[in-house]
Amino acid sequence: MVEDHLPQVLVLRPPKSFTFFETQFSKKFHFLKAWESQLPTTDFLATHAASVKAILCNSSTPITADILHHLPSLKLIVTTSVGLDHINLPECRGRSISVANAGQVFSEDCADLAVGLLIDVLRKISAADRFVRAGLWPISGDYPLGSKLGGKRVGIVGLGSIGLEVAKRLEAFGCIISYNSRREKANVSYRFYSNVCELGANSDALIICCALNDETHHMINKEVMKALGKEGVIVNIGRGAVIDEKELVQCLVEGEIGGAGLDVFENEPDLPKELFTLDNVVLSPHLAVFTSESFSDLFDLVTGNLEAFFSNKPLLSPLLDE
Amino acid sequence: MESIGVLLTCPMNTYLEQELDKRFKLFRFWDYPSSTDFFKEHSNSIRAVVGNTTMGADAEMIEALPKMEIVSSFSVGLDKIDLARCKEKKIRVTNTPDVLTEDVADLAIGLILATLRRICASDRYVRSGSWKGGDFKLTTKFTGKSVGIIGLGRIGLAVAKRAEAFDCPISYYSRTERRGTNYKYYPSVVELASNCQILVVACALTPETRHIVNREVMDALGPKGVVINIGRGPHVDETELVSALVEGRLGGAGIDVFENEPNVPEELFALDNVVLLPHVGSGTVETRKAMADLVLGNLEAHFLNKPLLTPVV
């Protein structure tokens, strides 16, 4: 069969982009589709995947030590996400398995959505659109005033490639940018705060752009939210668990913070129901990267990484050891 | 100045109303059931009119108030004021430029993002409890898209500056080409629309610019194109806009202003590719206070024989 000559790539559960581009992908690679088998995953791997060198996954497929144990020939993990919190990285390092992620292909779209959510919360765009669609404008008259974006102090949590794109955009609106990161960045003119609580105390809005790991889990807690204050706005385009969601909901309900724009949640797609009743919250179903352009760029990157690997060339978007 | 009669045309801002009441003899136009009776009784008392985008000072009002010396508009737009008649009668006119430029430009970008990235539609989707995971629709990226601006005044320039931060190539149409920008000029709106994906209306409303975005322009913009209106409702042929959107001949629209506010064509309510706002371009606490202070400052300057702060006429 033709596909026997194509390099083999294991897929446990199909990323959305895989479904989208399956035909094109299948011209270049032979995919072992674990989800189509009746066998439990580990049995499937034991039976079929002993010689598999590469795996394609997304952020909702955990690559655990157990799975890696069942893939003795594995040398490459390509994830369609930027986030790596679903991969057991120490185990990969120990086994000399390379990891390639989505690199920068999503940075602009993520930054665009962060800005869109911030403007929406401050200027009440979704809420006012609801008001108009409900036919309330002729009845209730002028819509309540929002808050000006220009001059607002914006604190970026995590100044990686996405955080930098957010900063660049918001500067054009006259926002004053500062940030918190593991380390202060050279060549950046924004004010650095080594402590996220201090960042919150000196900001009118926080934009969460950082990775989820042990240090950042529930990093945005009650203390940070209180420091941000009653007029403060939080935008999260990172991972739900960076914020203590239960605290966030309580702070929103009690008016301890001013509003939130959220693309990610701790337990997607289940959301705390209280959020649905709040007008100062904008809710987005984890789609910061879901544009046709990003998907097309992602397809090119994934294909490029796999082709590079199978021809012994350098990967396009390898994880840099940190 | 407490004896100077000032007519406020409609409720527009509590702070402004309170300050006018404190400093002048305030007449609230909407308190009087009949405008004819109002004019009969009070016309000689009114020396100033404070209007806005809903009601300004048209020919009828100007003729009915022979003692009027100044119209101070709580807006930057002057389409509700009979400027020619004011000039003729040496009535001063002031507006509120600059203080609202940033808010309106911010809203334009907010509308672009909300429309292209379906932010409002997604929020509706999540609130309805429909999000089950695994479902998704691809939206359209904003960064890098070509933005065409009709009118490169203060607001148009502010929109351009913001769009540039998203790496958008900028082009524009205005009555005459502007020196000192790198933006591409097109001598007609149709040509502009043929060469951009997002068309932003940011010019003044005059008899010449009424329906400046018409069927021909919308056809040029096409099924992937988006109209963003932060100008005045009559800039866009609303009937044509509705059919273009409903029939899929236009990709989407983010609209803050309508031809017959507060009425919005209901056919738009069912569409996910439109964002509809109730004329909130300058609607922030900070900006409305700044606008009110400008109105008050202009009135005070006039009645103290000092130079006006932001005169138009």
XYZ file of C-alpha atoms in Angstrom:
635
model
C 0.000 0.000 0.000
C 1.196 3.540 -0.718
C 0.799 4.545 2.901
C 3.354 1.937 4.003
C 6.021 4.125 2.427
C 4.862 7.174 4.298
C 6.374 7.923 7.704
C 4.245 6.675 10.576
C 2.741 9.151 13.055
C 0.679 8.094 16.061
C -2.442 10.055 17.021
C -4.253 9.152 20.252
C -7.143 11.614 19.934
C -7.474 13.836 16.863
C -6.658 17.518 17.298
C -9.285 19.750 15.696
C -6.833 20.834 13.039
C -6.203 17.174 12.220
C -9.852 16.665 11.407
C -9.794 19.808 9.336
C -6.733 18.928 7.303
C -6.884 15.130 7.381
C -6.843 14.700 3.618
C -3.782 16.872 3.154
C -2.034 15.315 6.146
C -2.704 11.794 4.891
C -0.882 12.488 1.645
C 2.341 12.948 3.595
C 2.080 10.708 6.640
C 0.584 7.391 7.629
C -1.453 8.029 10.763
C -1.965 5.347 13.395
C -5.362 6.333 14.752
C -5.583 4.992 18.286
C -9.066 6.424 18.916
C -10.543 4.299 16.131
C -9.505 1.092 17.842
C -11.669 -0.868 20.286
C -8.595 -1.604 22.366
C -7.796 0.438 25.470
C -4.999 2.892 24.707
C -2.150 1.038 26.403
C -3.105 -2.257 24.732
C -3.275 -0.522 21.388
C 0.148 0.949 21.935
C 1.610 -2.361 23.034
C 0.198 -4.072 19.944
C 0.705 -1.469 17.232
C 3.031 1.274 18.300
C 6.290 -0.334 19.321
C 8.166 1.196 16.381
C 6.414 4.565 16.327
C 8.854 7.453 16.306
C 6.488 10.443 16.255
C 3.196 11.376 17.899
C 0.813 14.212 17.036
C -1.371 15.470 19.873
C -3.311 18.478 21.165
C -3.536 20.055 24.596
C -6.354 17.829 25.805
C -4.422 14.570 25.272
C -2.141 13.982 28.276
C 1.205 12.460 27.336
C 1.965 10.724 30.602
C 4.944 8.686 31.782
C 2.813 5.571 31.319
C 2.090 6.374 27.686
C 5.745 7.167 27.047
C 6.670 3.857 28.643
C 4.555 2.125 25.963
C 6.346 3.963 23.149
C 9.948 2.775 23.352
C 10.881 4.113 19.902
C 9.323 7.548 20.338
C 11.648 10.436 19.545
C 9.256 13.315 18.729
C 6.066 14.786 20.160
C 4.353 17.412 18.023
C 1.610 19.224 19.883
C -0.799 21.559 18.095
C -0.899 23.812 21.155
C 1.481 26.399 22.490
C 0.876 25.117 26.016
C 2.912 22.129 27.202
C 1.205 21.419 30.512
C -0.290 18.177 29.155
C 3.139 16.657 28.455
C 5.399 15.043 31.046
C 8.439 17.077 30.079
C 10.939 15.623 32.596
C 10.099 12.150 31.314
C 10.666 13.367 27.737
C 14.018 14.858 28.658
C 15.022 11.639 30.359
C 14.177 9.664 27.221
C 15.675 12.252 24.803
C 12.323 12.818 23.173
C 12.060 16.145 21.301
C 8.959 18.257 21.647
C 7.678 20.730 19.053
C 4.748 23.035 19.749
C 2.760 25.606 17.802
C 5.568 28.133 18.135
C 4.447 31.636 17.234
C 1.618 30.752 14.856
C -1.034 31.618 17.424
C 0.583 34.609 19.087
C -1.132 37.275 17.016
C -4.603 35.729 17.190
C -4.276 35.200 20.949
C -3.148 38.790 21.413
C -5.977 40.056 19.199
C -8.526 38.191 21.290
C -7.019 39.464 24.554
C -7.371 43.045 23.302
C -10.880 42.317 21.992
C -11.938 40.912 25.368
C -10.448 43.859 27.278
C -12.204 46.435 25.093
C -15.427 44.422 25.324
C -15.380 44.371 29.139
C -14.437 48.054 29.527
C -16.820 49.346 26.845
C -19.538 46.739 27.516
C -19.714 45.671 23.867
C -21.280 42.211 24.298
C -23.625 43.483 27.002
C -24.759 46.438 24.867
C -25.175 44.186 21.822
C -27.442 41.957 23.971
C -29.361 45.080 25.016
C -29.974 46.101 21.413
C -30.932 42.598 20.262
C -33.427 42.332 23.116
C -35.174 45.397 21.684
C -34.415 47.433 24.808
C -32.905 50.563 23.225
C -36.222 52.230 22.354
C -37.594 51.268 25.780
C -34.735 51.857 28.194
C -32.972 54.772 26.473
C -29.265 55.430 26.812
C -27.032 52.515 27.704
C -24.910 52.843 30.894
C -21.459 54.347 30.390
C -18.346 52.222 30.126
C -14.770 52.973 31.097
C -12.064 54.536 28.946
C -9.235 52.263 27.783
C -6.727 55.039 27.117
C -4.468 55.750 30.067
C -5.310 52.503 31.834
C -2.421 50.702 33.516
C -2.298 47.201 32.061
C -0.321 44.458 33.812
C 0.703 41.551 31.600
C 1.226 38.290 33.430
C 3.793 36.405 31.384
C 5.726 38.413 28.814
C 6.365 35.662 26.283
C 5.614 35.975 22.601
C 1.878 36.352 23.219
C 2.377 38.839 26.069
C 4.661 40.970 23.923
C 2.100 41.095 21.107
C -0.573 42.174 23.592
C 1.720 44.910 24.934
C 2.529 46.231 21.456
C -1.162 46.528 20.593
C -2.289 48.138 23.831
C 0.462 50.749 23.670
C -1.256 52.136 20.577
C -4.378 52.745 22.688
C -2.399 54.785 25.193
C -2.233 52.079 27.851
C 0.646 52.038 30.293
C 2.213 48.569 30.226
C 3.944 46.711 33.039
C 4.493 43.005 33.553
C 5.356 40.085 35.754
C 7.430 37.182 34.524
C 9.738 34.581 36.047
C 12.652 36.856 35.143
C 12.945 40.465 34.094
C 13.413 40.729 30.324
C 16.272 42.614 28.728
C 15.471 45.026 25.867
C 11.960 45.687 27.134
C 10.915 49.168 28.207
C 7.928 48.069 30.277
C 8.099 48.219 34.064
C 8.799 44.840 35.685
C 7.201 43.660 38.926
C 8.733 40.555 40.447
C 5.574 39.840 42.369
C 2.202 39.367 40.694
C 0.384 40.866 43.652
C 2.402 44.065 43.314
C 1.587 44.039 39.608
C -2.092 43.787 40.499
C -1.848 46.640 42.981
C -0.372 48.877 40.294
C -2.686 47.920 37.455
C -6.220 48.656 36.302
C -6.332 45.452 34.249
C -4.419 42.170 34.257
C -3.957 40.125 31.095
C -3.001 36.497 31.774
C -0.685 35.255 29.007
C 1.524 32.822 30.891
C 1.950 29.055 30.729
C 0.299 26.781 33.275
C 2.752 24.959 35.504
C 3.268 24.247 39.198
C 4.332 27.823 39.944
C 1.497 29.488 38.053
C -1.335 27.227 39.203
C -3.891 29.461 41.008
C -1.331 32.263 40.919
C -4.182 34.754 40.462
C -5.755 34.279 43.843
C -7.889 36.321 46.222
C -4.920 38.413 47.327
C -4.080 39.413 43.769
C -7.705 40.172 42.970
C -8.103 42.320 46.072
C -4.918 44.168 45.105
C -6.357 44.781 41.641
C -9.428 46.273 43.214
C -13.090 46.961 42.610
C -12.612 48.657 39.235
C -10.054 46.097 38.078
C -10.502 43.845 35.048
C -8.951 40.419 34.427
C -8.533 38.935 30.947
C -7.451 35.296 30.698
C -6.215 33.810 27.429
C -3.703 31.456 29.073
C -5.087 28.511 30.990
C -8.109 28.460 33.294
C -6.167 27.069 36.260
C -3.813 30.058 36.453
C -6.774 31.749 38.162
C -8.471 30.428 41.292
C -11.807 30.238 39.536
C -13.940 29.828 42.621
C -12.394 32.989 44.102
C -12.798 34.813 40.809
C -16.505 34.053 40.693
C -16.949 35.140 44.282
C -15.040 38.373 43.710
C -17.131 39.118 40.621
C -20.422 38.348 42.330
C -19.492 40.461 45.367
C -18.114 43.343 43.338
C -14.550 42.915 44.602
C -13.297 43.224 41.032
C -14.842 45.166 38.162
C -15.097 42.587 35.405
C -13.500 39.743 33.461
C -12.951 38.551 29.900
C -12.328 34.807 29.894
C -11.405 32.457 27.053
C -10.271 29.619 29.322
C -11.701 27.919 32.405
C -10.594 25.373 34.977
C -12.982 22.666 33.873
C -13.990 23.278 30.247
C -16.660 23.115 28.990
C -18.273 23.294 32.455
C -18.456 26.825 33.760
C -19.663 28.152 37.092
C -23.280 29.073 36.394
C -22.976 32.378 38.277
C -20.918 33.707 35.365
C -23.921 33.480 33.049
C -25.837 36.039 35.078
C -23.121 38.698 35.130
C -23.136 41.617 32.704
C -19.532 42.622 33.448
C -18.118 39.329 32.188
C -17.400 38.244 28.614
C -17.229 34.484 28.039
C -15.436 32.791 25.158
C -15.292 29.001 24.552
C -11.490 28.571 24.352
C -11.166 29.682 20.788
C -8.350 32.235 20.888
C -6.579 30.366 18.145
C -9.520 29.320 16.037
C -9.177 31.424 12.919
C -8.845 30.051 9.396
C -5.516 31.794 9.109
C -4.083 30.246 12.293
C -5.257 26.795 11.334
C -3.644 27.110 7.952
C -0.396 28.347 9.531
C -0.569 25.517 12.075
C -0.986 22.921 9.355
C 2.115 24.282 7.616
C 4.072 24.216 10.884
C 3.025 20.706 11.950
C 3.782 19.347 8.493
C 7.067 21.216 8.452
C 8.096 19.832 11.852
C 7.200 16.241 10.958
C 8.924 16.450 7.563
C 12.036 17.945 9.166
C 12.131 15.181 11.763
C 11.752 12.381 9.230
C 14.496 13.824 7.046
C 16.842 14.420 9.982
C 16.685 18.183 9.687
C 16.264 20.658 12.565
C 12.711 21.073 13.879
C 10.937 24.339 13.061
C 9.510 24.981 16.543
C 11.380 22.887 19.097
C 10.794 23.428 22.776
C 13.731 25.388 24.144
C 14.968 23.950 27.384
C 14.184 26.287 30.249
C -24.994 84.130 35.250
C -27.890 82.497 37.106
C -30.364 84.620 35.175
C -29.095 83.562 31.741
C -31.588 81.218 30.115
C -30.098 78.009 28.715
C -32.193 75.449 26.861
C -31.167 71.778 27.178
C -32.713 69.912 24.240
C -32.914 66.422 25.771
C -31.556 64.398 28.711
C -27.948 63.652 27.868
C -25.795 63.688 30.986
C -26.711 64.056 34.654
C -23.545 65.936 35.622
C -23.981 68.392 32.750
C -27.615 68.971 33.626
C -26.815 69.570 37.299
C -24.025 72.012 36.497
C -26.156 73.913 33.992
C -28.876 74.129 36.623
C -26.395 75.487 39.166
C -24.827 78.087 36.929
C -27.667 79.234 34.678
C -31.444 79.398 34.489
C -32.028 75.986 32.955
C -34.963 75.081 30.748
C -35.422 71.380 30.029
C -37.073 71.139 26.607
C -38.598 67.736 27.330
C -40.473 69.089 30.372
C -42.789 71.003 28.058
C -45.529 68.997 26.318
C -45.813 71.504 23.470
C -42.791 73.106 21.832
C -44.973 75.827 20.338
C -46.222 76.831 23.788
C -42.698 76.694 25.153
C -41.414 79.022 22.447
C -44.361 81.384 22.927
C -43.702 81.701 26.630
C -39.942 81.504 26.938
C -38.387 82.352 23.585
C -37.043 85.683 24.725
C -35.377 84.162 27.756
C -33.155 81.684 25.922
C -29.639 82.922 25.163
C -27.964 79.516 24.768
C -28.903 76.036 23.537
C -27.132 72.852 24.586
C -27.864 70.058 22.101
C -26.486 66.652 21.105
C -26.704 64.050 18.344
C -30.361 63.370 19.112
C -31.546 66.969 19.012
C -29.465 70.012 18.129
C -30.573 73.380 16.849
C -32.368 73.196 13.546
C -33.868 76.015 11.489
C -37.153 75.922 13.369
C -35.513 76.236 16.764
C -33.130 78.968 15.657
C -35.983 81.025 14.229
C -38.023 80.505 17.386
C -35.279 81.815 19.707
C -34.400 85.361 18.645
C -32.178 85.985 21.679
C -30.032 82.913 21.118
C -26.336 83.773 21.021
C -24.642 80.390 21.223
C -25.241 76.710 20.531
C -22.929 74.476 22.539
C -23.154 70.915 21.266
C -22.513 67.907 23.524
C -20.956 66.102 20.553
C -18.284 66.589 17.926
C -20.738 65.947 15.081
C -22.627 69.011 13.864
C -25.193 67.408 11.595
C -28.086 68.362 13.861
C -27.207 72.075 13.784
C -28.163 74.437 10.979
C -24.674 75.888 10.670
C -25.482 78.124 7.720
C -28.300 79.769 9.603
C -26.114 80.196 12.694
C -23.414 81.853 10.588
C -25.985 84.119 9.029
C -27.365 85.193 12.397
C -23.913 85.417 14.011
C -24.812 82.697 16.496
C -21.672 81.075 17.903
C -21.394 77.274 17.743
C -19.099 75.037 19.783
C -18.638 71.258 19.863
C -16.532 68.700 21.783
C -13.596 67.663 19.578
C -10.469 65.827 20.787
C -11.787 64.709 24.168
C -13.763 61.886 22.590
C -11.369 60.951 19.777
C -9.701 58.085 21.623
C -12.902 56.498 22.896
C -14.477 56.481 19.449
C -11.338 55.028 17.860
C -11.093 52.410 20.633
C -14.684 51.415 19.941
C -13.971 51.086 16.219
C -11.242 48.539 16.954
C -13.436 46.850 19.542
C -16.148 46.520 16.893
C -13.701 45.115 14.346
C -12.490 42.467 16.791
C -15.971 41.646 18.030
C -17.207 41.252 14.436
C -14.295 39.334 12.905
C -13.656 37.123 15.938
C -17.356 36.686 16.768
C -16.795 37.691 20.391
C -20.425 38.640 21.094
C -21.769 35.590 19.270
C -19.416 33.334 21.268
C -20.480 34.958 24.517
C -24.137 34.325 23.601
C -23.230 30.747 22.744
C -21.562 30.095 26.089
C -24.329 31.814 28.081
C -26.952 29.646 26.410
C -25.259 26.579 27.886
C -24.511 25.206 24.410
C -20.777 24.765 24.864
C -20.192 21.030 25.047
C -16.554 20.956 23.985
C -15.336 19.594 20.680
C -17.436 22.062 18.748
C -15.845 24.981 17.055
C -16.163 27.402 14.211
C -13.234 29.152 12.631
C -13.386 32.925 12.643
C -11.325 35.527 10.813
C -7.974 36.901 11.930
C -7.705 40.674 12.364
C -3.915 41.148 12.432
C -2.603 42.006 8.994
C -5.984 42.685 7.374
C -6.287 45.770 5.168
C -8.221 48.619 6.764
C -9.804 51.386 4.689
C -10.889 54.567 6.472
C -13.447 57.028 5.139
C -12.410 60.397 6.544
C -8.921 60.907 7.903
C -9.709 63.527 10.533
C -8.859 63.218 14.210
C -10.902 60.057 14.685
C -9.787 58.467 11.389
C -6.138 59.041 12.253
C -6.620 57.553 15.722
C -8.236 54.457 14.191
C -5.313 54.158 11.773
C -2.739 54.405 14.561
C -4.423 51.599 16.482
C -4.887 49.366 13.426
C -1.208 49.821 12.596
C -0.337 48.121 15.911
C -2.098 45.066 14.456
C 0.122 45.300 11.336
C -2.845 46.323 9.201
C -2.049 48.118 5.933
C -3.996 51.398 6.014
C -5.700 53.164 3.151
C -8.223 56.006 3.133
C -10.602 58.221 1.241
C -11.153 61.859 2.043
C -12.156 64.983 0.128
C -8.502 65.811 -0.482
C -5.365 63.791 -0.044
C -3.588 64.423 3.273
C 0.061 65.255 3.437
C 2.286 63.710 6.083
C 0.968 60.162 6.208
C 2.218 56.940 4.672
C -1.303 55.703 4.163
C -2.521 54.957 0.651
C -5.044 57.443 -0.680
C -7.937 56.472 -2.943
C -9.882 59.216 -4.720
C -13.216 57.404 -4.404
C -14.954 55.299 -1.770
C -15.649 52.509 -4.274
C -11.962 52.233 -5.097
C -11.149 52.241 -1.381
C -13.702 49.494 -0.746
C -12.320 47.420 -3.622
C -8.908 47.497 -2.022
C -9.575 46.823 1.635
C -11.278 44.202 3.760
C -12.449 46.343 6.674
C -14.100 49.671 5.832
C -14.409 52.173 8.691
C -16.677 55.217 8.441
C -15.065 58.100 10.343
C -16.094 61.241 8.473
C -18.530 64.050 9.285
C -22.136 63.790 8.137
C -22.945 66.410 5.519
C -25.363 66.388 2.570
C -22.443 65.090 0.430
C -21.612 62.154 2.714
C -25.140 60.896 3.218
C -25.259 57.229 2.100
C -21.567 57.400 1.262
C -21.575 53.651 1.906
C -24.134 52.537 -0.681
C -24.833 49.356 -2.603
C -21.970 49.923 -5.021
C -19.508 50.310 -2.150
C -20.838 47.240 -0.370
C -20.573 45.202 -3.564
C -16.959 46.356 -3.918
C -16.244 45.317 -0.337
C -17.752 41.910 -1.007
C -18.694 38.738 0.897
C -15.479 38.796 2.949
C -15.685 42.504 3.657
C -16.786 44.195 6.860
C -18.349 47.647 7.404
C -17.656 49.435 10.681
C -19.774 52.543 11.284
C -18.705 54.892 14.072
C -19.854 57.983 12.193
C -23.562 58.653 11.752
C -26.350 56.287 10.789
C -27.134 58.108 7.523
C -23.581 57.495 6.285
C -24.702 53.977 5.389
C -27.700 53.065 3.237
C -29.246 50.971 5.966
C -31.796 49.161 3.785
C -29.033 48.075 1.430
C -26.842 47.089 4.372
C -29.525 44.824 5.774
C -30.157 43.034 2.483
C -26.440 42.709 1.751
C -25.897 41.077 5.156
C -28.968 38.872 5.045
C -28.097 37.703 1.526
C -24.431 37.112 2.339
C -23.154 39.649 -0.173
C -21.336 41.436 2.688
C -19.199 39.552 5.213
C -20.172 41.391 8.368
C -20.815 44.710 10.098
C -20.037 46.428 13.399
C -22.478 49.303 13.783
C -22.738 51.916 16.549
C -25.056 54.321 14.739
C -28.315 53.900 12.829
C -30.465 55.966 10.503
C -33.399 56.106 12.898
C -32.051 55.685 16.425
C -33.052 54.097 18.756
C -34.664 51.820 16.160
C -32.493 49.069 14.718
C -33.634 46.846 11.804
C -34.765 43.628 13.431
C -33.497 41.476 10.562
C -30.039 42.126 11.994
C -30.868 40.563 15.360
C -30.607 37.028 14.008
C -27.174 37.504 12.427
C -23.973 36.285 14.098
C -21.725 38.320 11.811
C -22.962 41.703 13.049
C -22.377 43.628 16.251
C -25.002 46.222 17.185
C -24.338 49.001 19.682
C -26.660 51.743 20.983
C -24.544 54.792 19.962
C -21.919 54.455 22.672
C -18.912 55.812 20.743
C -18.023 58.379 23.367
C -19.848 56.555 26.128
C -17.371 56.371 28.974
C -17.585 58.062 32.344
C -14.276 59.819 31.751
C -15.084 61.157 28.303
C -18.637 62.308 28.969
C -17.384 64.343 31.917
C -14.689 65.880 29.731
C -17.313 66.673 27.082
C -19.613 68.225 29.683
C -16.771 70.360 31.042
C -16.060 71.568 27.521
C -19.724 72.549 27.013
C -19.746 74.397 30.344
C -16.370 76.003 29.648
C -17.523 77.249 26.253
C -20.733 78.736 27.689
C -18.870 80.466 30.500
C -16.257 81.839 28.098
C -18.986 83.233 25.862
C -20.915 84.958 28.625
C -17.719 86.350 30.134
C -16.648 87.692 26.725
C -13.592 85.456 26.651
C -12.393 83.434 23.638
C -14.397 80.262 23.076
C -12.589 77.001 23.846
C -13.707 74.962 20.818
C -15.569 77.203 18.380
C -16.870 75.891 15.079
C -18.629 79.067 13.970
